[in-house]
């Protein structure tokens, strides 16, 4: 991974994800969309581009992208799916695949994902599947997708049996993270992505967590230097971890800090608007620090420091804050043992010795874990 200034323009930073033949650049900067054509030019052939987006994002941001492609004479077609998690379904996947095949594409057609994590995951899996694999470019438009889902190559859709159970590893050829598009993102969605930003500090970068305590509001509210730095540092953290463990056999598991508890909360709320993923992760990270403090491995008081930071920006930190939910602790623990992170019947937990000191372990004190979950829920 390297960090350099691109020769194309000085208005963005470049981060290289080193994955051998599958290496790619992440560009982070303001108003990159207006220059889409010049950024994707190295990957465009005569067959042109198919842009996949959702209706909400397309309305706000597709015209700028298309104007750039038109200006450069790049042939393009569009497929627009409904906004929301429901588009990560077999039905929408089939529909998108059939629409694109009916266009008469070639192996050299480039797929472009313009949207949040839903569009990125769906379009990436469409690209992986069509003609046994087309190149694709990610243009993430939510904070969550800029700092998390667009980096790392995981693509896929949901099944009746659970989320993200059908998919493929398919690395993008390029990621364009335009920080200006976040200005149209609702605050609640922005905060959900911010929880994943905080996660990177908590995993292995305590200085980043300190920095976020000072700069959170600037990151969230203005398309300025702080936002760009937060996105860069988050992508760098994810890229660093993914480069060391592309297929999730070890280190990549650290990215699941707060997620085992978070997924249990999400599963109970039905993965809907009641509780966004990032909100569940915020609660999950607090539970993880709480149980590790109770087990005597993390300093007491850090849980409060983390919770008070998350709270200061407006994130919920306790499961009890979810309106209308009466949590059943046994059911939550049941969800955890059905999580994808279970291997050979054992759950790998992301534990912590304090801020910036996460590690994985199977040695969980189940009584203390139950008590920490109960504290969050009541
Ligand atoms: P999302 O894609 O549903 O976007 C959230 C909402 O914001 C949608 O309604 C969307 O239309 C709208 N939106 C997007 N960009 C906007 C903008 N700039 N302005 C205004 N509105 C905008 O959700 P998300 O949070 O980006 O992604 C969640 C998905 O990502 C989940 O399906 C999750 O499983 C997946 N994910 C994947 C990975 C991975 O490694 N592949 C990692 C984390 C999450
Ligand atoms: Mg996550």
Short mmCIF file of C-alpha atoms and ligand atoms in Angstrom, two decimals:
data_model
loop_
_atom_site.label_atom_id
_atom_site.label_comp_id
_atom_site.label_asym_id
_atom_site.label_seq_id
_atom_site.Cartn_x
_atom_site.Cartn_y
_atom_site.Cartn_z
CA UNK A 1 0.00 0.00 0.00
CA UNK A 2 1.36 3.43 -0.84
CA UNK A 3 0.14 6.94 -0.54
CA UNK A 4 0.96 9.40 -3.29
CA UNK A 5 -0.41 12.35 -5.22
CA UNK A 6 -1.86 11.40 -8.59
CA UNK A 7 -0.46 13.04 -11.70
CA UNK A 8 -4.05 13.53 -12.95
CA UNK A 9 -5.03 16.20 -10.48
CA UNK A 10 -3.94 17.57 -7.16
CA UNK A 11 -7.46 17.52 -5.75
CA UNK A 12 -7.31 13.93 -4.55
CA UNK A 13 -5.17 11.40 -2.72
CA UNK A 14 -4.33 7.94 -4.02
CA UNK A 15 -4.04 4.80 -1.99
CA UNK A 16 -2.78 1.60 -3.59
CA UNK A 17 -4.24 -1.69 -2.39
CA UNK A 18 -1.50 -4.26 -2.96
CA UNK A 19 -2.98 -7.59 -3.99
CA UNK A 20 -0.53 -8.76 -6.64
CA UNK A 21 -2.22 -8.98 -10.04
CA UNK A 22 -5.47 -7.76 -8.45
CA UNK A 23 -3.95 -4.54 -7.02
CA UNK A 24 -5.93 -1.34 -7.48
CA UNK A 25 -6.06 2.33 -6.52
CA UNK A 26 -8.50 4.10 -4.24
CA UNK A 27 -8.88 7.78 -5.14
CA UNK A 28 -10.19 10.04 -2.39
CA UNK A 29 -11.08 13.66 -3.06
CA UNK A 30 -13.78 16.24 -3.59
CA UNK A 31 -15.80 16.43 -6.83
CA UNK A 32 -14.12 13.42 -8.45
CA UNK A 33 -17.40 12.51 -10.17
CA UNK A 34 -17.04 15.39 -12.60
CA UNK A 35 -13.82 13.76 -13.85
CA UNK A 36 -15.13 10.18 -13.88
CA UNK A 37 -14.12 9.66 -17.51
CA UNK A 38 -10.47 10.57 -17.05
CA UNK A 39 -10.17 8.41 -13.93
CA UNK A 40 -11.71 5.29 -15.47
CA UNK A 41 -10.11 5.78 -18.91
CA UNK A 42 -7.39 3.12 -18.37
CA UNK A 43 -10.10 0.48 -17.88
CA UNK A 44 -12.50 1.45 -20.68
CA UNK A 45 -12.57 -0.44 -24.00
CA UNK A 46 -14.72 0.05 -27.10
CA UNK A 47 -17.53 -1.98 -25.53
CA UNK A 48 -18.04 0.88 -23.08
CA UNK A 49 -19.55 1.06 -19.63
CA UNK A 50 -22.68 -0.14 -17.86
CA UNK A 51 -23.51 2.00 -14.83
CA UNK A 52 -25.53 0.33 -12.07
CA UNK A 53 -27.10 2.70 -9.54
CA UNK A 54 -30.14 3.01 -7.30
CA UNK A 55 -33.01 5.40 -7.92
CA UNK A 56 -32.09 7.82 -5.10
CA UNK A 57 -28.43 8.09 -6.02
CA UNK A 58 -29.14 8.19 -9.76
CA UNK A 59 -31.43 11.18 -9.32
CA UNK A 60 -28.79 13.16 -7.46
CA UNK A 61 -25.46 12.07 -8.91
CA UNK A 62 -25.85 10.16 -12.19
CA UNK A 63 -26.13 13.27 -14.44
CA UNK A 64 -22.63 14.46 -13.50
CA UNK A 65 -21.17 11.03 -14.21
CA UNK A 66 -22.94 10.71 -17.57
CA UNK A 67 -21.92 14.22 -18.61
CA UNK A 68 -18.31 13.26 -17.95
CA UNK A 69 -18.62 10.03 -19.97
CA UNK A 70 -20.36 11.87 -22.82
CA UNK A 71 -17.68 14.54 -22.83
CA UNK A 72 -15.04 11.85 -23.33
CA UNK A 73 -17.08 9.93 -25.92
CA UNK A 74 -17.38 6.82 -23.71
CA UNK A 75 -20.37 4.65 -24.69
CA UNK A 76 -22.61 3.97 -21.69
CA UNK A 77 -25.83 2.28 -20.61
CA UNK A 78 -27.57 2.43 -17.25
CA UNK A 79 -29.42 -0.02 -15.01
CA UNK A 80 -31.29 1.55 -12.09
CA UNK A 81 -32.50 -0.58 -9.15
CA UNK A 82 -34.76 0.49 -6.26
CA UNK A 83 -32.93 2.05 -3.29
CA UNK A 84 -32.51 -0.15 -0.24
CA UNK A 85 -31.36 -3.54 1.03
CA UNK A 86 -34.14 -5.35 -0.87
CA UNK A 87 -32.16 -4.85 -4.06
CA UNK A 88 -29.55 -7.33 -2.78
CA UNK A 89 -31.92 -10.16 -3.76
CA UNK A 90 -31.95 -13.00 -6.29
CA UNK A 91 -34.88 -11.31 -8.05
CA UNK A 92 -33.06 -7.99 -8.59
CA UNK A 93 -29.80 -9.80 -9.38
CA UNK A 94 -31.56 -11.79 -12.13
CA UNK A 95 -33.27 -8.72 -13.49
CA UNK A 96 -30.02 -6.74 -13.68
CA UNK A 97 -28.16 -9.65 -15.29
CA UNK A 98 -30.88 -10.12 -17.93
CA UNK A 99 -31.06 -6.39 -18.68
CA UNK A 100 -27.30 -6.23 -19.20
CA UNK A 101 -27.12 -9.41 -21.31
CA UNK A 102 -29.92 -8.05 -23.49
CA UNK A 103 -27.72 -5.01 -24.19
CA UNK A 104 -25.27 -7.29 -26.00
CA UNK A 105 -22.19 -6.84 -23.84
CA UNK A 106 -18.66 -8.17 -24.33
CA UNK A 107 -15.90 -9.48 -22.04
CA UNK A 108 -14.38 -6.01 -22.20
CA UNK A 109 -17.50 -4.17 -20.97
CA UNK A 110 -16.77 -2.27 -17.75
CA UNK A 111 -19.34 -2.35 -14.93
CA UNK A 112 -19.55 0.77 -12.76
CA UNK A 113 -21.24 0.71 -9.37
CA UNK A 114 -22.58 4.16 -8.43
CA UNK A 115 -24.18 4.01 -4.99
CA UNK A 116 -23.87 2.80 -1.42
CA UNK A 117 -22.95 -0.65 -0.19
CA UNK A 118 -26.12 -2.18 -1.59
CA UNK A 119 -25.31 -1.13 -5.16
CA UNK A 120 -21.62 -1.96 -4.71
CA UNK A 121 -22.29 -5.47 -3.41
CA UNK A 122 -24.93 -6.18 -6.06
CA UNK A 123 -23.02 -4.67 -9.00
CA UNK A 124 -19.80 -6.36 -7.91
CA UNK A 125 -21.51 -9.75 -7.87
CA UNK A 126 -23.15 -9.02 -11.23
CA UNK A 127 -19.68 -8.16 -12.60
CA UNK A 128 -18.19 -11.32 -11.09
CA UNK A 129 -20.93 -13.46 -12.66
CA UNK A 130 -21.43 -11.99 -16.15
CA UNK A 131 -19.42 -13.89 -18.78
CA UNK A 132 -17.47 -15.38 -15.82
CA UNK A 133 -16.13 -12.04 -14.73
CA UNK A 134 -16.13 -8.46 -16.01
CA UNK A 135 -13.96 -5.65 -14.72
CA UNK A 136 -15.72 -3.24 -12.40
CA UNK A 137 -15.19 0.14 -10.82
CA UNK A 138 -16.67 1.24 -7.51
CA UNK A 139 -18.00 4.77 -7.03
CA UNK A 140 -19.21 4.59 -3.42
CA UNK A 141 -21.66 7.33 -2.41
CA UNK A 142 -22.26 6.64 1.30
CA UNK A 143 -19.67 7.10 4.04
CA UNK A 144 -20.08 3.41 4.88
CA UNK A 145 -19.33 2.32 1.35
CA UNK A 146 -16.39 4.74 1.00
CA UNK A 147 -14.65 3.54 4.15
CA UNK A 148 -15.72 -0.09 4.18
CA UNK A 149 -17.75 -1.99 1.58
CA UNK A 150 -16.07 -0.68 -1.58
CA UNK A 151 -12.65 -1.84 -0.35
CA UNK A 152 -11.78 -5.50 -0.02
CA UNK A 153 -13.51 -7.26 -2.88
CA UNK A 154 -16.41 -8.89 -1.08
CA UNK A 155 -19.51 -8.84 -3.30
CA UNK A 156 -22.85 -10.56 -3.00
CA UNK A 157 -26.54 -10.67 -2.23
CA UNK A 158 -28.82 -11.92 0.54
CA UNK A 159 -30.69 -15.22 0.79
CA UNK A 160 -33.80 -16.18 2.76
CA UNK A 161 -31.37 -17.89 5.14
CA UNK A 162 -29.40 -14.74 5.86
CA UNK A 163 -27.49 -11.69 4.69
CA UNK A 164 -24.50 -11.87 2.31
CA UNK A 165 -24.62 -15.66 2.10
CA UNK A 166 -24.35 -15.72 -1.71
CA UNK A 167 -21.44 -13.97 -3.35
CA UNK A 168 -17.89 -13.92 -4.60
CA UNK A 169 -14.57 -12.26 -3.97
CA UNK A 170 -14.16 -9.93 -6.94
CA UNK A 171 -11.76 -7.00 -6.59
CA UNK A 172 -12.61 -3.70 -8.32
CA UNK A 173 -10.14 -2.18 -10.78
CA UNK A 174 -10.54 1.24 -9.17
CA UNK A 175 -12.43 2.92 -6.33
CA UNK A 176 -13.46 6.58 -6.70
CA UNK A 177 -14.46 8.00 -3.32
CA UNK A 178 -15.86 11.49 -3.92
CA UNK A 179 -16.30 13.12 -0.52
CA UNK A 180 -18.59 15.86 -1.95
CA UNK A 181 -21.40 13.36 -2.69
CA UNK A 182 -21.73 12.79 1.06
CA UNK A 183 -23.26 16.28 1.33
CA UNK A 184 -26.57 14.82 0.08
CA UNK A 185 -26.49 11.83 2.43
CA UNK A 186 -28.99 11.94 5.33
CA UNK A 187 -27.28 12.52 8.70
CA UNK A 188 -28.44 9.17 10.07
CA UNK A 189 -26.77 7.30 7.16
CA UNK A 190 -23.65 9.44 7.62
CA UNK A 191 -23.47 8.46 11.29
CA UNK A 192 -23.93 4.77 10.48
CA UNK A 193 -20.82 4.99 8.30
CA UNK A 194 -19.02 6.97 10.98
CA UNK A 195 -19.32 4.03 13.40
CA UNK A 196 -17.12 2.01 11.03
CA UNK A 197 -14.62 4.91 10.92
CA UNK A 198 -14.38 4.85 14.72
CA UNK A 199 -13.91 1.06 14.50
CA UNK A 200 -10.59 1.52 12.65
CA UNK A 201 -9.27 3.61 15.53
CA UNK A 202 -10.43 1.07 18.05
CA UNK A 203 -8.84 -1.87 16.17
CA UNK A 204 -5.22 -0.73 16.02
CA UNK A 205 -4.88 3.06 15.73
CA UNK A 206 -5.42 4.83 19.07
CA UNK A 207 -4.01 8.07 17.67
CA UNK A 208 -6.75 8.03 14.99
CA UNK A 209 -9.36 7.65 17.73
CA UNK A 210 -7.87 10.68 19.55
CA UNK A 211 -7.98 12.61 16.26
CA UNK A 212 -11.63 11.65 15.69
CA UNK A 213 -12.53 12.92 19.17
CA UNK A 214 -11.20 16.32 18.07
CA UNK A 215 -12.48 16.35 14.49
CA UNK A 216 -15.71 14.34 14.31
CA UNK A 217 -18.03 17.23 13.62
CA UNK A 218 -15.84 18.58 10.81
CA UNK A 219 -15.70 15.10 9.26
CA UNK A 220 -19.48 14.76 9.40
CA UNK A 221 -20.58 18.26 8.44
CA UNK A 222 -18.16 19.71 5.89
CA UNK A 223 -16.63 18.46 2.70
CA UNK A 224 -13.22 19.61 3.82
CA UNK A 225 -9.75 18.37 4.70
CA UNK A 226 -10.90 16.52 7.81
CA UNK A 227 -13.48 14.44 5.95
CA UNK A 228 -10.92 13.56 3.30
CA UNK A 229 -8.41 12.56 5.96
CA UNK A 230 -10.95 10.38 7.78
CA UNK A 231 -11.89 8.56 4.57
CA UNK A 232 -8.23 8.14 3.58
CA UNK A 233 -7.15 6.81 6.96
CA UNK A 234 -10.12 4.43 7.11
CA UNK A 235 -9.48 3.08 3.61
CA UNK A 236 -5.79 2.75 4.46
CA UNK A 237 -6.68 0.77 7.58
CA UNK A 238 -9.01 -1.55 5.70
CA UNK A 239 -6.60 -1.92 2.76
CA UNK A 240 -3.74 -2.73 5.13
CA UNK A 241 -5.75 -5.45 6.85
CA UNK A 242 -7.23 -6.86 3.61
CA UNK A 243 -3.80 -6.93 1.89
CA UNK A 244 -2.55 -9.16 4.67
CA UNK A 245 -5.54 -11.48 4.53
CA UNK A 246 -7.52 -11.23 1.27
CA UNK A 247 -9.77 -14.23 1.90
CA UNK A 248 -10.43 -13.83 5.61
CA UNK A 249 -8.42 -16.58 7.20
CA UNK A 250 -6.96 -14.53 10.03
CA UNK A 251 -6.27 -10.82 10.47
CA UNK A 252 -9.33 -9.72 8.48
CA UNK A 253 -11.47 -10.94 11.35
CA UNK A 254 -10.43 -7.82 13.32
CA UNK A 255 -12.71 -5.82 11.01
CA UNK A 256 -15.57 -7.56 12.78
CA UNK A 257 -14.98 -5.63 16.02
CA UNK A 258 -18.46 -5.01 17.45
CA UNK A 259 -20.04 -7.01 14.64
CA UNK A 260 -20.86 -10.30 16.37
CA UNK A 261 -22.98 -8.45 18.94
CA UNK A 262 -24.14 -5.98 16.29
CA UNK A 263 -25.36 -8.69 13.93
CA UNK A 264 -27.34 -10.33 16.72
CA UNK A 265 -29.11 -7.00 17.35
CA UNK A 266 -29.70 -6.51 13.62
CA UNK A 267 -31.05 -10.04 13.21
CA UNK A 268 -33.61 -9.39 15.95
CA UNK A 269 -34.74 -6.13 14.37
CA UNK A 270 -35.00 -7.70 10.91
CA UNK A 271 -32.21 -5.71 9.18
CA UNK A 272 -34.41 -2.70 8.54
CA UNK A 273 -34.67 0.99 9.27
CA UNK A 274 -35.29 0.31 12.98
CA UNK A 275 -31.57 -0.25 13.45
CA UNK A 276 -28.98 0.54 10.78
CA UNK A 277 -25.89 -1.66 10.52
CA UNK A 278 -23.55 1.09 11.72
CA UNK A 279 -25.80 1.82 14.69
CA UNK A 280 -25.68 -1.86 15.64
CA UNK A 281 -21.88 -1.78 15.25
CA UNK A 282 -21.69 1.25 17.56
CA UNK A 283 -23.63 -0.68 20.22
CA UNK A 284 -21.58 -3.82 19.54
CA UNK A 285 -18.25 -2.02 20.01
CA UNK A 286 -19.43 -0.67 23.35
CA UNK A 287 -20.51 -4.19 24.44
CA UNK A 288 -17.13 -5.61 23.34
CA UNK A 289 -15.23 -3.03 25.42
CA UNK A 290 -17.61 -3.55 28.33
CA UNK A 291 -17.16 -7.33 28.45
CA UNK A 292 -13.37 -7.08 28.04
CA UNK A 293 -13.19 -4.58 30.90
CA UNK A 294 -15.35 -6.94 33.00
CA UNK A 295 -12.94 -9.77 32.16
CA UNK A 296 -10.08 -7.59 33.44
CA UNK A 297 -8.27 -7.33 30.11
CA UNK A 298 -9.20 -3.76 29.11
CA UNK A 299 -8.84 -0.65 31.28
CA UNK A 300 -12.07 0.29 33.05
CA UNK A 301 -13.32 3.66 31.83
CA UNK A 302 -12.48 3.23 28.16
CA UNK A 303 -15.94 1.91 27.44
CA UNK A 304 -17.28 5.25 28.76
CA UNK A 305 -14.82 7.22 26.68
CA UNK A 306 -15.89 5.38 23.51
CA UNK A 307 -19.60 5.59 24.33
CA UNK A 308 -19.37 9.28 25.08
CA UNK A 309 -17.66 9.97 21.76
CA UNK A 310 -20.24 7.98 19.79
CA UNK A 311 -23.03 9.69 21.73
CA UNK A 312 -21.55 13.15 21.14
CA UNK A 313 -22.11 12.83 17.37
CA UNK A 314 -25.59 11.36 17.82
CA UNK A 315 -25.03 7.61 17.53
CA UNK A 316 -27.01 5.30 19.82
CA UNK A 317 -24.74 3.30 22.11
CA UNK A 318 -27.10 0.99 24.01
CA UNK A 319 -29.54 -1.54 22.58
CA UNK A 320 -32.13 -0.09 24.98
CA UNK A 321 -32.22 3.02 22.77
CA UNK A 322 -33.87 1.14 19.88
CA UNK A 323 -37.52 2.22 20.02
CA UNK A 324 -40.12 -0.45 20.69
CA UNK A 325 -37.68 -3.35 21.18
CA UNK A 326 -37.96 -5.75 24.10
CA UNK A 327 -34.78 -7.76 23.80
CA UNK A 328 -34.62 -11.44 24.64
CA UNK A 329 -31.03 -12.13 25.73
CA UNK A 330 -31.20 -15.87 24.92
CA UNK A 331 -32.38 -15.15 21.41
CA UNK A 332 -29.54 -12.64 20.92
CA UNK A 333 -26.98 -15.21 22.07
CA UNK A 334 -28.64 -17.74 19.74
CA UNK A 335 -28.08 -15.40 16.79
CA UNK A 336 -24.41 -15.08 17.72
CA UNK A 337 -23.85 -18.82 17.52
CA UNK A 338 -25.41 -18.87 14.05
CA UNK A 339 -23.14 -16.05 12.84
CA UNK A 340 -20.89 -16.61 9.80
CA UNK A 341 -17.85 -16.16 12.06
CA UNK A 342 -18.56 -19.52 13.70
CA UNK A 343 -15.95 -22.10 12.66
CA UNK A 344 -15.91 -25.71 13.85
CA UNK A 345 -18.70 -24.84 16.25
CA UNK A 346 -16.70 -22.10 17.99
CA UNK A 347 -17.22 -18.34 17.77
CA UNK A 348 -14.15 -16.21 17.19
CA UNK A 349 -14.69 -12.99 19.15
CA UNK A 350 -12.91 -9.74 18.52
CA UNK A 351 -11.70 -8.83 21.99
CA UNK A 352 -9.71 -5.82 23.16
CA UNK A 353 -7.00 -4.83 25.63
CA UNK A 354 -8.07 -1.20 25.17
CA UNK A 355 -8.49 1.45 22.49
CA UNK A 356 -6.37 0.43 19.49
CA UNK A 357 -5.59 -3.01 20.89
CA UNK A 358 -8.08 -5.44 19.36
CA UNK A 359 -7.30 -9.13 18.96
CA UNK A 360 -9.22 -12.31 18.20
CA UNK A 361 -9.90 -15.05 20.68
CA UNK A 362 -12.31 -17.88 21.33
CA UNK A 363 -11.86 -17.56 25.10
CA UNK A 364 -14.99 -15.64 26.06
CA UNK A 365 -16.45 -15.57 29.57
CA UNK A 366 -20.04 -16.37 28.66
CA UNK A 367 -21.47 -15.16 32.00
CA UNK A 368 -19.72 -11.80 31.69
CA UNK A 369 -20.79 -11.57 28.06
CA UNK A 370 -24.41 -12.19 29.02
CA UNK A 371 -24.13 -9.51 31.71
CA UNK A 372 -22.67 -6.97 29.25
CA UNK A 373 -25.41 -7.66 26.69
CA UNK A 374 -28.00 -7.31 29.44
CA UNK A 375 -26.50 -3.94 30.49
CA UNK A 376 -26.84 -2.76 26.88
CA UNK A 377 -30.44 -3.96 26.55
CA UNK A 378 -31.87 -2.61 29.82
P1 LIG B 1 -27.24 1.71 0.97
O1 LIG B 1 -26.45 1.38 -0.23
O2 LIG B 1 -28.59 1.11 1.09
O3 LIG B 1 -27.37 3.30 1.09
C1 LIG B 1 -28.14 3.84 2.13
C2 LIG B 1 -29.22 4.81 1.59
O4 LIG B 1 -28.60 6.01 1.20
C3 LIG B 1 -29.95 4.29 0.35
O5 LIG B 1 -31.30 4.65 0.47
C4 LIG B 1 -29.30 5.06 -0.79
O6 LIG B 1 -30.17 5.23 -1.88
C5 LIG B 1 -28.97 6.36 -0.14
N1 LIG B 1 -27.82 7.07 -0.69
C6 LIG B 1 -26.64 6.55 -1.09
N2 LIG B 1 -25.78 7.51 -1.42
C7 LIG B 1 -26.43 8.69 -1.25
C8 LIG B 1 -26.06 10.04 -1.40
N3 LIG B 1 -24.82 10.39 -1.76
N4 LIG B 1 -26.99 10.98 -1.14
C9 LIG B 1 -28.24 10.64 -0.72
N5 LIG B 1 -28.64 9.38 -0.53
C10 LIG B 1 -27.74 8.41 -0.78
O7 LIG B 1 -26.46 1.34 2.31
P2 LIG B 1 -24.93 1.40 2.78
O8 LIG B 1 -25.00 1.69 4.21
O9 LIG B 1 -24.10 2.25 1.91
O10 LIG B 1 -24.45 -0.10 2.56
C11 LIG B 1 -25.03 -1.15 3.27
C12 LIG B 1 -24.74 -2.45 2.55
O11 LIG B 1 -23.33 -2.62 2.47
C13 LIG B 1 -25.29 -3.66 3.25
O12 LIG B 1 -25.98 -4.47 2.33
C14 LIG B 1 -24.05 -4.39 3.75
O13 LIG B 1 -24.21 -5.79 3.79
C15 LIG B 1 -23.03 -3.98 2.74
N6 LIG B 1 -21.65 -4.06 3.21
C16 LIG B 1 -20.76 -4.73 2.45
C17 LIG B 1 -19.43 -4.82 2.83
C18 LIG B 1 -18.44 -5.51 1.94
O14 LIG B 1 -17.30 -5.73 2.36
N7 LIG B 1 -18.80 -5.85 0.74
C19 LIG B 1 -19.00 -4.22 4.01
C20 LIG B 1 -19.93 -3.52 4.77
C21 LIG B 1 -21.25 -3.44 4.36
MG1 LIG B 2 -19.69 -3.44 9.10
#
